[in-house]
CSV table of C-alpha atoms in Angstrom, one decimal:
chain,number,residue,atom,x,y,z
A,1222,MET,CA,-38.5,14.6,-3.0
A,1223,SER,CA,-36.1,17.2,-2.4
A,1224,TYR,CA,-32.1,16.7,-4.2
A,1225,SER,CA,-28.9,18.1,-2.6
A,1226,LEU,CA,-26.8,16.4,-4.9
A,1227,PRO,CA,-24.6,18.7,-7.4
A,1228,LEU,CA,-25.7,19.0,-10.8
A,1229,THR,CA,-22.0,18.2,-12.1
A,1230,ASN,CA,-22.6,14.7,-9.9
A,1231,ALA,CA,-26.5,14.2,-11.1
A,1232,VAL,CA,-24.5,14.9,-14.9
A,1233,GLN,CA,-21.6,12.1,-14.3
A,1234,SER,CA,-24.1,9.7,-12.9
A,1235,GLY,CA,-26.1,10.3,-15.7
A,1236,ASP,CA,-29.3,10.1,-13.6
A,1237,GLU,CA,-31.6,12.6,-16.6
A,1238,GLN,CA,-34.7,12.6,-14.0
A,1239,ALA,CA,-32.5,13.8,-10.7
A,1240,VAL,CA,-30.8,16.2,-13.3
A,1241,SER,CA,-34.6,17.5,-14.5
A,1242,ALA,CA,-35.3,17.8,-10.8
A,1243,ILE,CA,-31.9,19.6,-9.6
A,1244,LEU,CA,-32.6,22.5,-12.7
A,1245,ALA,CA,-36.3,22.3,-11.2
A,1246,ASN,CA,-34.7,23.4,-8.1
A,1247,GLY,CA,-32.9,26.6,-9.3
A,1248,ALA,CA,-29.6,25.2,-9.9
A,1249,ASP,CA,-26.7,26.9,-11.4
A,1250,VAL,CA,-26.7,25.3,-14.7
A,1251,ASN,CA,-23.4,26.5,-15.6
A,1252,GLU,CA,-22.1,25.1,-11.7
A,1253,THR,CA,-18.5,24.4,-12.6
A,1254,THR,CA,-15.8,21.3,-10.6
A,1255,GLY,CA,-12.1,21.9,-9.1
A,1256,GLY,CA,-11.3,21.4,-12.8
A,1257,GLY,CA,-13.2,24.0,-14.1
A,1258,GLN,CA,-15.4,21.9,-16.5
A,1259,THR,CA,-19.3,22.3,-16.2
A,1260,ALA,CA,-22.0,20.5,-16.0
A,1261,LEU,CA,-22.6,20.7,-19.9
A,1262,ILE,CA,-18.9,19.5,-20.8
A,1263,LEU,CA,-19.3,16.9,-18.3
A,1264,ALA,CA,-22.4,15.9,-19.7
A,1265,ILE,CA,-20.1,15.7,-23.6
A,1266,ILE,CA,-17.3,13.9,-21.8
A,1267,PHE,CA,-19.2,11.3,-20.3
A,1268,GLY,CA,-21.2,10.9,-23.6
A,1269,ARG,CA,-24.3,11.5,-22.5
A,1270,THR,CA,-26.1,13.1,-25.8
A,1271,ASN,CA,-29.8,13.4,-23.6
A,1272,LEU,CA,-28.6,15.3,-21.1
A,1273,VAL,CA,-26.5,17.8,-23.3
A,1274,LYS,CA,-29.8,18.6,-25.1
A,1275,LEU,CA,-31.7,19.0,-21.5
A,1276,LEU,CA,-29.1,21.3,-20.1
A,1277,MET,CA,-29.2,23.8,-23.0
A,1278,ASN,CA,-33.1,24.3,-22.8
A,1279,ALA,CA,-32.0,25.5,-19.4
A,1280,GLY,CA,-29.8,27.8,-20.6
A,1281,ALA,CA,-26.3,26.0,-20.3
A,1282,ASP,CA,-23.1,28.5,-22.0
A,1283,PRO,CA,-21.8,26.2,-24.4
A,1284,GLN,CA,-18.7,29.3,-24.5
A,1285,LEU,CA,-17.7,28.4,-21.0
A,1286,ARG,CA,-13.6,26.8,-21.4
A,1287,ASP,CA,-12.8,24.6,-18.3
A,1288,ASN,CA,-8.9,25.1,-16.8
A,1289,LEU,CA,-7.5,23.0,-19.6
A,1290,GLY,CA,-9.1,26.1,-22.7
A,1291,LEU,CA,-11.3,23.9,-24.3
A,1292,ASN,CA,-15.3,24.5,-24.1
A,1293,ALA,CA,-18.3,22.4,-24.5
A,1294,LEU,CA,-18.0,22.1,-28.5
A,1295,GLU,CA,-14.4,22.0,-28.9
A,1296,TRP,CA,-14.8,19.0,-26.3
A,1297,ALA,CA,-17.4,17.5,-28.4
A,1298,GLN,CA,-16.0,17.8,-31.8
A,1299,ARG,CA,-12.7,15.9,-30.1
A,1300,ARG,CA,-15.1,12.8,-28.8
A,1301,GLY,CA,-16.5,12.6,-32.2
A,1302,LEU,CA,-20.2,13.2,-30.8
A,1303,THR,CA,-21.7,14.7,-33.5
A,1304,GLU,CA,-25.3,14.4,-32.7
A,1305,ALA,CA,-23.7,16.9,-29.3
A,1306,VAL,CA,-22.5,19.2,-32.0
A,1307,ALA,CA,-25.5,19.7,-33.8
A,1308,ILE,CA,-27.1,20.2,-30.4
A,1309,LEU,CA,-24.9,22.5,-29.8
A,1310,THR,CA,-24.6,24.6,-32.9
A,1311,ASN,CA,-28.0,24.6,-33.6
A,1312,SER,CA,-29.0,25.8,-30.3
A,1313,HIS,CA,-31.6,28.4,-31.6
A,1314,ARG,CA,-33.8,25.9,-33.7
A,1315,GLU,CA,-36.8,25.1,-32.4
A,1316,SER,CA,-37.5,21.9,-30.6
A,1317,THR,CA,-41.6,21.4,-31.9
A,1318,PRO,CA,-42.2,18.0,-32.9
A,1319,PRO,CA,-43.0,18.1,-37.5
A,1320,ARG,CA,-46.4,18.0,-38.2
A,1321,LYS,CA,-47.8,15.1,-39.7
A,1322,ILE,CA,-47.8,15.0,-43.9
A,1323,VAL,CA,-49.9,13.1,-45.5
A,1324,ILE,CA,-48.7,12.8,-49.7
A,1325,PRO,CA,-50.7,11.0,-51.6
A,1326,LEU,CA,-49.8,7.2,-52.9
A,1327,GLU,CA,-49.8,7.9,-56.7
A,1328,GLU,CA,-47.0,10.3,-57.5
A,1329,PRO,CA,-45.2,11.3,-60.8
A,1330,PRO,CA,-42.6,9.6,-61.6
A,1331,PRO,CA,-39.4,10.9,-59.4
A,1332,GLN,CA,-37.7,12.0,-62.6
A,1333,LYS,CA,-40.7,14.7,-63.7
A,1334,LYS,CA,-41.5,15.6,-60.2
A,1335,ALA,CA,-37.8,16.3,-59.8
A,1336,ALA,CA,-37.9,18.4,-62.4
A,1337,LYS,CA,-41.1,20.4,-61.6
A,1338,GLU,CA,-40.2,20.8,-57.9
A,1339,PRO,CA,-37.2,23.8,-57.4
A,1340,PRO,CA,-34.6,21.9,-55.6
A,1341,PRO,CA,-34.5,22.1,-52.2
A,1342,PRO,CA,-32.3,25.0,-50.9
A,1343,PRO,CA,-28.9,23.7,-49.2
A,1344,LYS,CA,-28.7,23.6,-45.1
A,1345,ARG,CA,-26.4,25.7,-43.7
A,1346,THR,CA,-23.0,24.3,-42.5
A,1347,ASN,CA,-21.1,24.7,-39.5
A,1348,GLU,CA,-18.7,26.6,-40.9
A,1349,GLU,CA,-21.4,29.2,-42.5
A,1350,ASP,CA,-23.3,29.7,-38.7
A,1351,LYS,CA,-20.0,30.3,-37.3
A,1352,GLU,CA,-19.7,33.8,-40.3
A,1353,GLY,CA,-21.8,35.9,-37.6
A,1354,VAL,CA,-19.0,35.8,-35.1
A,1355,SER,CA,-16.9,38.8,-35.0
A,1356,GLU,CA,-13.4,39.1,-36.4
A,1357,ALA,CA,-11.9,39.9,-32.8
A,1358,GLU,CA,-13.9,36.6,-31.5
A,1359,LYS,CA,-12.1,34.5,-34.4
A,1360,SER,CA,-8.8,35.8,-33.7
A,1361,LEU,CA,-9.2,35.4,-29.8
A,1362,ARG,CA,-10.6,31.9,-30.2
A,1363,TRP,CA,-7.9,31.4,-32.7
A,1364,ILE,CA,-4.7,32.1,-30.0
A,1365,ALA,CA,-6.6,30.0,-27.5
A,1366,GLY,CA,-6.7,27.1,-29.4
A,1367,PHE,CA,-3.2,27.4,-30.3
A,1368,LYS,CA,-1.9,27.9,-26.4
A,1369,GLN,CA,-4.0,24.7,-26.1
A,1370,ARG,CA,-1.9,23.6,-29.3
A,1371,LEU,CA,1.4,24.4,-27.7
A,1372,HIS,CA,0.1,23.1,-24.0
A,1373,GLU,CA,-0.4,19.4,-25.6
A,1374,GLN,CA,2.9,19.9,-27.2
A,1375,GLU,CA,5.0,20.9,-24.2
A,1376,LEU,CA,3.4,17.8,-22.2
A,1377,ARG,CA,3.9,15.3,-25.0
A,1378,ARG,CA,7.7,16.4,-25.2
A,1379,LEU,CA,7.9,15.9,-21.5
A,1380,ASN,CA,6.5,12.6,-21.5
A,1381,ARG,CA,9.0,11.5,-24.0
A,1382,ASN,CA,11.7,13.3,-22.1
A,1383,GLU,CA,12.8,15.5,-25.7
A,1384,PRO,CA,14.9,18.7,-25.6
A,1385,PRO,CA,12.8,21.9,-25.9
A,1386,PRO,CA,13.0,23.1,-29.7
A,1387,SER,CA,13.8,26.1,-30.6
A,1388,ILE,CA,11.6,27.8,-32.2
A,1389,ILE,CA,8.2,26.3,-32.8
A,1390,GLU,CA,6.3,27.4,-35.7
A,1391,PRO,CA,2.1,29.0,-35.3
A,1392,PRO,CA,0.1,26.1,-36.9
A,1393,THR,CA,-1.9,28.3,-39.6
A,1394,PRO,CA,-5.9,28.3,-39.3
A,1395,PRO,CA,-7.8,25.6,-41.0
A,1396,GLU,CA,-9.1,26.3,-44.1
A,1397,PRO,CA,-13.0,25.8,-44.4
A,1398,GLU,CA,-14.0,22.8,-46.0
A,1399,PRO,CA,-16.5,23.2,-48.7
A,1400,PRO,CA,-19.9,21.8,-47.7
A,1401,ALA,CA,-21.0,18.6,-49.2
A,1402,PRO,CA,-23.4,18.1,-51.5
A,1403,GLU,CA,-26.8,16.9,-49.8
A,1404,PRO,CA,-28.6,14.0,-51.6
A,1405,PRO,CA,-32.5,14.3,-52.7
A,1406,PRO,CA,-34.9,14.2,-50.0
A,1407,GLU,CA,-36.9,10.7,-50.3
A,1408,PRO,CA,-40.4,11.1,-51.0
A,1409,LEU,CA,-42.4,11.5,-47.9
A,1410,ARG,CA,-45.7,9.4,-47.6
A,1411,SER,CA,-46.2,9.3,-44.0
A,1412,VAL,CA,-44.4,11.0,-41.0
A,1413,THR,CA,-45.6,10.7,-37.6
A,1414,PRO,CA,-43.6,12.3,-34.7
A,1415,PRO,CA,-41.6,9.1,-33.3
A,1416,PRO,CA,-42.1,8.2,-29.4
A,1417,ARG,CA,-39.3,9.4,-27.0
A,1418,ILE,CA,-37.3,6.4,-25.8
A,1419,LEU,CA,-34.3,7.1,-23.6
A,1420,THR,CA,-31.4,4.8,-25.2
A,1421,PRO,CA,-27.9,4.3,-23.4
A,1422,PRO,CA,-25.0,6.4,-24.9
A,1423,PRO,CA,-23.8,4.6,-28.1
A,1424,THR,CA,-20.2,3.0,-27.1
A,1425,PRO,CA,-17.4,4.8,-29.3
A,1426,GLU,CA,-15.7,2.2,-31.5
A,1427,LYS,CA,-12.8,0.5,-31.2
A,1428,SER,CA,-9.3,2.6,-32.4
A,1429,SER,CA,-5.9,2.8,-31.9
A,1430,THR,CA,-6.5,6.2,-30.4
A,1431,ARG,CA,-9.0,4.8,-27.1
A,1432,LYS,CA,-7.4,5.7,-23.6
A,1433,ARG,CA,-8.7,5.2,-21.0
A,1434,CYS,CA,-8.0,7.1,-17.1
A,1435,PRO,CA,-6.4,4.3,-14.9
A,1436,GLN,CA,-8.2,5.7,-11.9
A,1437,CYS,CA,-12.0,6.8,-12.8
A,1438,ASN,CA,-11.4,4.5,-16.3
A,1439,ALA,CA,-12.9,6.9,-18.6
A,1440,ILE,CA,-12.8,6.4,-22.3
A,1441,TYR,CA,-11.5,9.2,-24.7
A,1442,ASN,CA,-11.0,8.7,-27.9
A,1443,SER,CA,-9.1,11.7,-29.3
A,1444,ASP,CA,-5.3,11.4,-29.4
A,1445,LEU,CA,-4.7,15.0,-28.6
A,1446,VAL,CA,-5.5,14.3,-25.3
A,1447,LYS,CA,-3.2,12.5,-23.0
A,1448,TYR,CA,-4.2,13.5,-19.7
A,1449,CYS,CA,-7.5,12.6,-17.9
A,1450,ALA,CA,-9.5,15.9,-17.0
A,1451,HIS,CA,-10.7,14.5,-13.6
A,1452,HIS,CA,-7.7,13.2,-12.0
A,1453,ILE,CA,-4.9,14.8,-14.5
A,1454,VAL,CA,-3.0,11.7,-14.3
A,1455,PRO,CA,-1.6,10.1,-17.6
A,1456,LEU,CA,-4.2,8.2,-19.6
A,1457,VAL,CA,-3.1,4.8,-20.9
A,1458,PRO,CA,-4.3,2.8,-24.1
A,1459,ALA,CA,-7.8,1.0,-23.6
A,1460,ASP,CA,-7.1,-2.2,-24.7
A,1461,GLU,CA,-4.5,-2.6,-21.9
A,1462,PRO,CA,-5.7,-4.9,-19.1
A,1463,ILE,CA,-6.3,-3.3,-15.9
A,1464,ILE,CA,-3.7,-4.7,-13.1
A,1465,SER,CA,-4.1,-4.8,-9.3
A,1466,ASP,CA,-1.6,-4.0,-7.2
A,1467,PRO,CA,-0.2,-7.4,-5.2
A,1468,PRO,CA,-0.7,-6.7,-1.4
A,1469,LYS,CA,2.2,-5.6,0.0
A,1470,SER,CA,3.7,-7.8,2.7
A,1471,ASN,CA,4.6,-6.5,6.2
A,1472,VAL,CA,8.2,-7.3,6.4
A,1473,PRO,CA,9.0,-5.5,9.4
A,1474,MET,CA,6.5,-8.1,11.4
A,1475,PHE,CA,7.7,-10.6,9.4
A,1476,TRP,CA,11.3,-9.8,10.8
A,1477,ILE,CA,10.2,-9.2,14.5
A,1478,LEU,CA,7.7,-12.6,14.0
A,1479,LEU,CA,11.5,-14.0,13.1
A,1480,ILE,CA,13.4,-12.9,15.5
A,1481,ILE,CA,11.0,-14.0,18.5
A,1482,THR,CA,11.6,-17.0,17.3
A,1483,LEU,CA,15.1,-17.6,17.1
A,1484,ALA,CA,15.0,-15.9,20.9
A,1485,GLY,CA,12.7,-18.5,21.6
A,1486,SER,CA,14.4,-21.7,20.3
A,1487,VAL,CA,17.9,-20.4,22.2
A,1488,VAL,CA,16.1,-20.1,25.4
A,1489,LEU,CA,14.4,-23.5,24.7
A,1490,GLY,CA,17.9,-25.3,23.9
A,1491,SER,CA,19.9,-23.6,26.3
A,1492,LEU,CA,16.6,-24.8,29.1
A,1493,ILE,CA,17.4,-28.1,27.7
A,1494,THR,CA,20.9,-28.3,28.1
A,1495,THR,CA,20.5,-27.5,31.7
A,1496,TYR,CA,18.6,-29.9,32.3
A,1497,ILE,CA,20.4,-32.9,30.5
A,1498,TYR,CA,23.0,-31.4,32.1
A,1499,ARG,CA,22.5,-31.2,35.8
A,1500,SER,CA,20.7,-34.6,35.5
A,1501,ARG,CA,23.7,-36.3,34.5
A,1502,GLN,CA,25.4,-34.5,37.5
A,1503,ALA,CA,22.9,-36.1,39.6
A,1504,ALA,CA,22.8,-39.5,38.1
A,1505,GLU,CA,26.8,-39.6,38.5
A,1506,ARG,CA,26.7,-38.3,41.8
A,1507,VAL,CA,24.4,-41.3,43.2
A,1508,ALA,CA,26.3,-43.8,41.0
A,1509,ALA,CA,29.4,-42.2,43.0
A,1510,GLU,CA,27.7,-42.6,46.3
A,1511,ARG,CA,26.6,-46.3,45.4
A,1512,VAL,CA,30.1,-47.3,45.3
A,1513,ARG,CA,32.0,-45.5,47.4
A,1514,PRO,CA,34.0,-47.5,49.8
A,1515,PRO,CA,33.2,-47.8,53.4
A,1516,LEU,CA,34.6,-45.5,56.1
A,1517,GLN,CA,36.3,-46.7,59.1
A,1518,LYS,CA,36.2,-43.4,61.8
A,1519,GLY,CA,38.7,-42.6,64.0
A,1520,THR,CA,37.7,-40.4,67.3
A,1521,ALA,CA,39.7,-37.5,68.0
A,1522,GLU,CA,41.5,-36.3,71.5
A,1523,ALA,CA,43.2,-32.9,72.1
A,1524,GLY,CA,46.3,-33.4,73.8
A,1525,GLY,CA,49.6,-31.1,74.7
A,1526,ASP,CA,48.5,-27.4,75.7
A,1527,LEU,CA,45.2,-27.6,73.5
A,1528,VAL,CA,43.1,-29.7,76.1
A,1529,GLY,CA,40.3,-28.3,77.4
A,1530,LYS,CA,40.6,-25.6,75.0
A,1531,ALA,CA,38.9,-27.3,71.5
A,1532,VAL,CA,35.7,-26.5,70.2
A,1533,SER,CA,35.4,-28.4,67.1
A,1534,LEU,CA,36.9,-31.8,66.5
A,1535,PRO,CA,35.5,-34.0,63.6
A,1536,ASP,CA,36.0,-37.5,63.8
A,1537,ALA,CA,38.7,-38.6,61.0
A,1538,GLU,CA,37.1,-40.8,58.3
A,1539,CYS,CA,39.3,-43.5,56.8
A,1540,PRO,CA,38.6,-45.6,53.7
A,1541,VAL,CA,38.7,-49.6,54.6
A,1542,LYS,CA,41.1,-50.5,52.5
A,1543,GLY,CA,40.9,-54.6,52.6
A,1544,PRO,CA,37.8,-56.8,53.2
A,1545,GLU,CA,37.6,-55.5,57.4
A,1546,PRO,CA,38.2,-52.3,59.0
A,1547,VAL,CA,41.8,-52.5,60.8
A,1548,THR,CA,42.9,-51.0,64.3
A,1549,GLY,CA,45.2,-48.5,64.8
A,1550,THR,CA,46.4,-44.8,66.4
A,1551,VAL,CA,47.2,-41.6,65.0
A,1552,THR,CA,48.8,-39.3,66.6
A,1553,VAL,CA,48.6,-35.6,64.2
A,1554,ARG,CA,51.1,-32.4,65.7
A,1555,VAL,CA,49.2,-29.4,64.8
A,1556,MET,CA,50.0,-26.0,65.5
A,1557,VAL,CA,46.9,-22.9,66.0
A,1558,ASP,CA,47.5,-19.3,65.4
A,1559,LYS,CA,45.3,-16.8,67.8
A,1560,ASN,CA,42.9,-16.7,66.2
A,1561,GLY,CA,41.9,-20.7,67.3
A,1562,GLN,CA,42.0,-21.9,63.1
A,1563,VAL,CA,44.6,-24.3,62.6
A,1564,TYR,CA,47.3,-23.4,60.1
A,1565,TRP,CA,49.8,-26.2,60.3
A,1566,ALA,CA,49.7,-29.7,60.6
A,1567,ARG,CA,51.4,-33.2,60.7
A,1568,GLY,CA,50.3,-37.1,60.9
A,1569,ALA,CA,52.6,-39.9,62.5
A,1570,GLY,CA,51.6,-43.3,63.2
A,1571,GLY,CA,49.4,-45.9,61.3
A,1572,ASP,CA,48.9,-46.6,57.6
A,1573,TRP,CA,49.2,-44.0,55.2
A,1574,LEU,CA,45.4,-44.3,54.3
A,1575,MET,CA,45.0,-42.8,58.6
A,1576,ARG,CA,47.1,-40.5,58.4
A,1577,GLY,CA,46.0,-38.5,55.6
A,1578,ALA,CA,42.5,-38.9,57.0
A,1579,ALA,CA,44.0,-37.5,60.5
A,1580,THR,CA,45.4,-34.7,59.0
A,1581,GLU,CA,42.9,-33.6,57.4
A,1582,ALA,CA,40.2,-33.3,59.8
A,1583,ALA,CA,42.9,-31.8,62.5
A,1584,MET,CA,43.0,-28.8,59.4
A,1585,LYS,CA,39.3,-28.8,60.1
A,1586,SER,CA,39.5,-28.8,63.8
A,1587,THR,CA,39.1,-25.4,65.8
A,1588,PHE,CA,40.1,-24.0,69.5
A,1589,SER,CA,38.5,-21.3,71.8
A,1590,PRO,CA,40.6,-18.0,71.1
A,1591,GLU,CA,39.8,-16.5,74.5
A,1592,LYS,CA,41.7,-20.3,76.2
A,1593,LEU,CA,44.2,-19.5,73.5
A,1594,ARG,CA,44.8,-15.9,75.5
A,1595,GLY,CA,45.6,-14.3,72.3
A,1596,ARG,CA,48.4,-16.4,71.2
A,1597,GLN,CA,49.9,-19.5,69.0
A,1598,THR,CA,49.6,-23.0,70.7
A,1599,GLU,CA,51.1,-25.9,69.4
A,1600,GLY,CA,49.9,-29.5,70.9
A,1601,THR,CA,49.3,-32.7,68.8
A,1602,ILE,CA,45.5,-34.4,68.5
A,1603,THR,CA,45.4,-38.2,68.7
A,1604,TYR,CA,43.4,-40.5,66.5
A,1605,THR,CA,42.0,-43.7,67.6
A,1606,PHE,CA,40.8,-46.2,64.6
A,1607,LYS,CA,38.4,-48.9,65.5
A,1608,PRO,CA,36.9,-51.2,63.7
């Protein structure tokens, strides 16, 4: 099986088998991410102690620093991983399994044995291991730590919106603590190398300094770390509930649907109003036709200079006034222009209903301009009303 996965991704996922296979394929054990973190630093950040030991055995350099200026040992101290600190400080210690030691069951009292046997030599502490470092290296590390502390103070000041301090006193280097006395070793009866069991990384205890990244939910136990090492975003308390953003409503689509609904309502209302209005007009027209009184027609006949020159002589329609139509004759004197149109008319004879109907019909009469020879003409139109 070939692994094309980067070493840093395999370390983040915690797959020890994949990390071993990638290292066996010749991958760079000091491979870094965009933030400058090496595979060893990532293993410490995610609490993969088993991977820390595996990478140290493969030759990982614990002195390489990331973009924040921290190396693997400083990350392990900030995370509180004592086992990882021990692995990094004692990287040159032999990893051979202890031999089986058999001690007889009958042993002298503890006080007499302690009096005869010399006390065990005290173990070297981390400070004593660092004595081999040169003074120049110590100065460089102290300056780098001082710069990192100034950077963290500036980040905290920006978060609290405080004005920049006028004078910043450099911190004094920490004094080495005296090594704590170790308890006397207990007598061993039989020691056998325990089987190697892969256990999940221990979960950090709850404290007020626990923080997490709001994007990747990585847990940080140091109060000095304010930003996530991967996403460079401010950390939030680990106990704070994860609140997902509410779904955003589509405001433009809402207004578009509202406008379409209103426009449709207006158009539909106008169509309904027009239909009702036309239906009412048709009903009124039908009702008027039903109640219209009977009409009596009067036959038209041209006279005078208009004889034989008429083009259209409509009949007069006179409503019947009484129960039965009456007989009558109305003579309408008209004046015709050169175009053959009647522009003046006056009736005489008959009752007023017959005169009105005859005058109205005479105004609608037309005559031939050719027969009028392009001049105005006067004449009469006689309307005869018969039952």
